[in-house]
């Protein structure tokens, strides 16, 4: 049997296919290697996905906890806001009432002071008149005392004489 060119071509194509299969087999083994091939990459990605999934679950749990706390804080802040609003309103009412009372008291005080000043002016005039009258009466009393007409009547001159004599004075 002689070798024909088609047999040689078939042999060369078969040989090339074997070499190609051997190369593919090596590449496939390299990809399946769990140390540094595609298997290692897939394993690393699986571990990363598991870690990310765990972190996501932890983050969700923490987010839910924070949401609950935040909701409670918002409720507390809302209640505090209402309380502060009521307190502010009460303070404004008290301030208005205090201002009104202050103005009323100030007006009363001014009226009272005006009346007191008016009365004190008239009282001072009365006191001056009384002092002048007292000075006049004192002057009269002194002049009458010296003349002794002020102290004794005519009927009592005998008694007056005895009183002067008893004290060693003559009249």
mmCIF file of C-alpha atoms in Angstrom:
data_model
loop_
_atom_site.group_PDB
_atom_site.id
_atom_site.type_symbol
_atom_site.label_atom_id
_atom_site.label_comp_id
_atom_site.label_asym_id
_atom_site.label_seq_id
_atom_site.Cartn_x
_atom_site.Cartn_y
_atom_site.Cartn_z
ATOM 1 C CA UNK A 1 0.000 0.000 0.000
ATOM 2 C CA UNK A 2 1.455 3.028 -1.032
ATOM 3 C CA UNK A 3 1.101 6.255 0.872
ATOM 4 C CA UNK A 4 -0.986 8.681 -0.803
ATOM 5 C CA UNK A 5 -0.878 12.406 -0.342
ATOM 6 C CA UNK A 6 -4.296 12.367 1.224
ATOM 7 C CA UNK A 7 -3.066 9.907 3.866
ATOM 8 C CA UNK A 8 -0.138 12.132 4.676
ATOM 9 C CA UNK A 9 -2.448 15.107 4.918
ATOM 10 C CA UNK A 10 -4.807 13.145 7.125
ATOM 11 C CA UNK A 11 -1.906 12.051 9.310
ATOM 12 C CA UNK A 12 -0.583 15.620 9.639
ATOM 13 C CA UNK A 13 -4.029 16.993 10.449
ATOM 14 C CA UNK A 14 -4.525 14.235 13.060
ATOM 15 C CA UNK A 15 -1.078 14.967 14.549
ATOM 16 C CA UNK A 16 -1.858 18.686 14.695
ATOM 17 C CA UNK A 17 -5.192 17.919 16.345
ATOM 18 C CA UNK A 18 -3.417 15.777 18.994
ATOM 19 C CA UNK A 19 -0.941 18.552 19.765
ATOM 20 C CA UNK A 20 -3.785 21.051 19.962
ATOM 21 C CA UNK A 21 -5.701 18.734 22.335
ATOM 22 C CA UNK A 22 -2.608 18.338 24.533
ATOM 23 C CA UNK A 23 -2.234 22.136 24.726
ATOM 24 C CA UNK A 24 -5.930 22.529 25.527
ATOM 25 C CA UNK A 25 -5.663 19.811 28.176
ATOM 26 C CA UNK A 26 -2.780 21.645 29.857
ATOM 27 C CA UNK A 27 -4.669 24.929 29.763
ATOM 28 C CA UNK A 28 -7.768 23.279 31.172
ATOM 29 C CA UNK A 29 -5.735 21.718 34.005
ATOM 30 C CA UNK A 30 -4.175 25.134 34.685
ATOM 31 C CA UNK A 31 -7.606 26.727 34.830
ATOM 32 C CA UNK A 32 -8.883 24.024 37.180
ATOM 33 C CA UNK A 33 -5.895 24.366 39.505
ATOM 34 C CA UNK A 34 -7.219 25.686 42.850
ATOM 35 C CA UNK A 35 -3.930 27.311 43.753
ATOM 36 C CA UNK A 36 -3.374 29.764 40.918
ATOM 37 C CA UNK A 37 -5.814 29.034 38.163
ATOM 38 C CA UNK A 38 -9.387 29.812 37.358
ATOM 39 C CA UNK A 39 -10.467 27.571 40.267
ATOM 40 C CA UNK A 40 -8.496 29.751 42.661
ATOM 41 C CA UNK A 41 -10.132 32.802 41.155
ATOM 42 C CA UNK A 42 -13.577 31.245 41.446
ATOM 43 C CA UNK A 43 -12.878 30.172 45.041
ATOM 44 C CA UNK A 44 -11.626 33.701 45.914
ATOM 45 C CA UNK A 45 -14.691 35.214 44.284
ATOM 46 C CA UNK A 46 -16.957 32.817 46.202
ATOM 47 C CA UNK A 47 -15.273 33.786 49.454
ATOM 48 C CA UNK A 48 -15.588 37.465 48.541
ATOM 49 C CA UNK A 49 -19.272 37.002 47.704
ATOM 50 C CA UNK A 50 -19.791 35.249 51.054
ATOM 51 C CA UNK A 51 -17.943 38.035 52.889
ATOM 52 C CA UNK A 52 -19.912 40.719 51.045
ATOM 53 C CA UNK A 53 -23.152 38.870 51.764
ATOM 54 C CA UNK A 54 -22.248 38.607 55.466
ATOM 55 C CA UNK A 55 -21.283 42.280 55.566
ATOM 56 C CA UNK A 56 -24.532 43.178 53.798
ATOM 57 C CA UNK A 57 -26.528 41.172 56.358
ATOM 58 C CA UNK A 58 -24.680 42.836 59.255
ATOM 59 C CA UNK A 59 -25.176 46.244 57.651
ATOM 60 C CA UNK A 60 -28.884 45.561 57.184
ATOM 61 C CA UNK A 61 -29.203 44.487 60.826
ATOM 62 C CA UNK A 62 -27.340 47.584 61.989
ATOM 63 C CA UNK A 63 -29.391 49.768 59.663
ATOM 64 C CA UNK A 64 -32.613 48.334 61.097
ATOM 65 C CA UNK A 65 -31.343 48.935 64.648
ATOM 66 C CA UNK A 66 -30.276 52.469 63.778
ATOM 67 C CA UNK A 67 -33.637 53.072 62.068
ATOM 68 C CA UNK A 68 -35.465 51.967 65.226
ATOM 69 C CA UNK A 69 -33.289 54.215 67.411
ATOM 70 C CA UNK A 70 -33.632 57.089 64.953
ATOM 71 C CA UNK A 71 -37.397 56.652 64.914
ATOM 72 C CA UNK A 72 -37.471 56.759 68.716
ATOM 73 C CA UNK A 73 -35.248 59.844 68.722
ATOM 74 C CA UNK A 74 -37.433 61.548 66.134
ATOM 75 C CA UNK A 75 -40.520 60.797 68.223
ATOM 76 C CA UNK A 76 -38.779 62.155 71.309
ATOM 77 C CA UNK A 77 -37.670 65.250 69.369
ATOM 78 C CA UNK A 78 -41.238 65.748 68.133
ATOM 79 C CA UNK A 79 -42.563 65.570 71.690
ATOM 80 C CA UNK A 80 -39.817 67.916 72.886
ATOM 81 C CA UNK A 81 -40.699 70.324 70.075
ATOM 82 C CA UNK A 82 -44.344 70.317 71.130
ATOM 83 C CA UNK A 83 -43.344 70.823 74.760
ATOM 84 C CA UNK A 84 -40.990 73.670 73.847
ATOM 85 C CA UNK A 85 -43.676 75.238 71.686
ATOM 86 C CA UNK A 86 -46.151 75.128 74.569
ATOM 87 C CA UNK A 87 -43.512 76.489 76.944
ATOM 88 C CA UNK A 88 -42.688 79.309 74.522
ATOM 89 C CA UNK A 89 -46.374 80.179 74.226
ATOM 90 C CA UNK A 90 -46.747 80.151 78.024
ATOM 91 C CA UNK A 91 -43.689 82.394 78.380
ATOM 92 C CA UNK A 92 -45.068 84.802 75.777
ATOM 93 C CA UNK A 93 -48.410 84.929 77.620
ATOM 94 C CA UNK A 94 -46.635 85.513 80.964
ATOM 95 C CA UNK A 95 -44.422 88.146 79.360
ATOM 96 C CA UNK A 96 -47.460 89.976 77.985
ATOM 97 C CA UNK A 97 -49.225 89.726 81.351
ATOM 98 C CA UNK A 98 -46.108 90.874 83.212
ATOM 99 C CA UNK A 99 -45.656 93.758 80.794
ATOM 100 C CA UNK A 100 -49.291 94.758 81.258
ATOM 101 C CA UNK A 101 -48.948 94.537 85.054
ATOM 102 C CA UNK A 102 -45.712 96.508 84.950
ATOM 103 C CA UNK A 103 -47.287 99.257 82.861
ATOM 104 C CA UNK A 104 -50.333 99.316 85.140
ATOM 105 C CA UNK A 105 -48.141 99.456 88.251
ATOM 106 C CA UNK A 106 -45.990 102.153 86.670
ATOM 107 C CA UNK A 107 -49.095 104.214 85.836
ATOM 108 C CA UNK A 108 -50.419 103.735 89.390
ATOM 109 C CA UNK A 109 -47.045 104.688 90.837
ATOM 110 C CA UNK A 110 -46.870 107.818 88.692
ATOM 111 C CA UNK A 111 -50.388 108.793 89.726
ATOM 112 C CA UNK A 112 -49.595 108.123 93.386
ATOM 113 C CA UNK A 113 -46.335 110.075 93.156
ATOM 114 C CA UNK A 114 -48.111 112.959 91.411
ATOM 115 C CA UNK A 115 -50.766 112.972 94.147
ATOM 116 C CA UNK A 116 -48.084 112.717 96.854
ATOM 117 C CA UNK A 117 -46.110 115.598 95.340
ATOM 118 C CA UNK A 118 -49.281 117.672 95.074
ATOM 119 C CA UNK A 119 -50.276 116.853 98.644
ATOM 120 C CA UNK A 120 -46.762 117.417 99.956
ATOM 121 C CA UNK A 121 -46.685 120.820 98.269
ATOM 122 C CA UNK A 122 -49.949 121.779 99.922
ATOM 123 C CA UNK A 123 -48.766 120.268 103.234
ATOM 124 C CA UNK A 124 -45.548 122.245 103.025
ATOM 125 C CA UNK A 125 -47.565 125.408 102.514
ATOM 126 C CA UNK A 126 -49.720 124.498 105.525
ATOM 127 C CA UNK A 127 -46.600 123.792 107.592
ATOM 128 C CA UNK A 128 -45.110 127.150 106.597
ATOM 129 C CA UNK A 129 -48.351 128.886 107.542
ATOM 130 C CA UNK A 130 -48.461 127.007 110.844
ATOM 131 C CA UNK A 131 -44.819 127.908 111.554
ATOM 132 C CA UNK A 132 -45.533 131.559 110.814
ATOM 133 C CA UNK A 133 -48.623 131.425 113.029
ATOM 134 C CA UNK A 134 -46.640 129.646 115.763
ATOM 135 C CA UNK A 135 -43.914 132.293 115.545
ATOM 136 C CA UNK A 136 -46.572 134.986 115.800
ATOM 137 C CA UNK A 137 -48.207 133.281 118.786
ATOM 138 C CA UNK A 138 -44.822 132.718 120.397
ATOM 139 C CA UNK A 139 -44.004 136.396 119.983
ATOM 140 C CA UNK A 140 -47.332 137.375 121.514
ATOM 141 C CA UNK A 141 -46.903 134.897 124.346
ATOM 142 C CA UNK A 142 -43.463 136.264 125.155
ATOM 143 C CA UNK A 143 -44.706 139.838 125.160
ATOM 144 C CA UNK A 144 -47.763 138.851 127.228
ATOM 145 C CA UNK A 145 -45.651 136.830 129.627
ATOM 146 C CA UNK A 146 -43.466 139.807 130.258
ATOM 147 C CA UNK A 147 -46.513 141.914 130.936
ATOM 148 C CA UNK A 148 -48.156 139.056 132.809
ATOM 149 C CA UNK A 149 -51.547 139.952 131.432
ATOM 150 C CA UNK A 150 -51.572 136.765 129.517
ATOM 151 C CA UNK A 151 -51.171 134.503 132.533
ATOM 152 C CA UNK A 152 -53.371 136.124 135.148
ATOM 153 C CA UNK A 153 -56.688 137.887 135.199
ATOM 154 C CA UNK A 154 -57.410 140.952 137.350
ATOM 155 C CA UNK A 155 -59.141 138.898 140.025
ATOM 156 C CA UNK A 156 -56.118 136.736 140.473
ATOM 157 C CA UNK A 157 -53.649 139.560 141.003
ATOM 158 C CA UNK A 158 -53.638 138.877 144.715
ATOM 159 C CA UNK A 159 -52.650 135.277 144.096
ATOM 160 C CA UNK A 160 -50.083 136.442 141.596
ATOM 161 C CA UNK A 161 -48.572 138.762 144.144
ATOM 162 C CA UNK A 162 -48.307 135.982 146.701
ATOM 163 C CA UNK A 163 -46.621 133.714 144.147
ATOM 164 C CA UNK A 164 -44.052 136.382 143.309
ATOM 165 C CA UNK A 165 -43.360 137.082 146.942
ATOM 166 C CA UNK A 166 -42.969 133.400 147.764
ATOM 167 C CA UNK A 167 -40.213 133.131 145.170
ATOM 168 C CA UNK A 168 -38.546 136.266 146.348
ATOM 169 C CA UNK A 169 -39.676 138.638 143.695
ATOM 170 C CA UNK A 170 -41.631 141.795 144.127
ATOM 171 C CA UNK A 171 -43.971 143.100 141.715
#
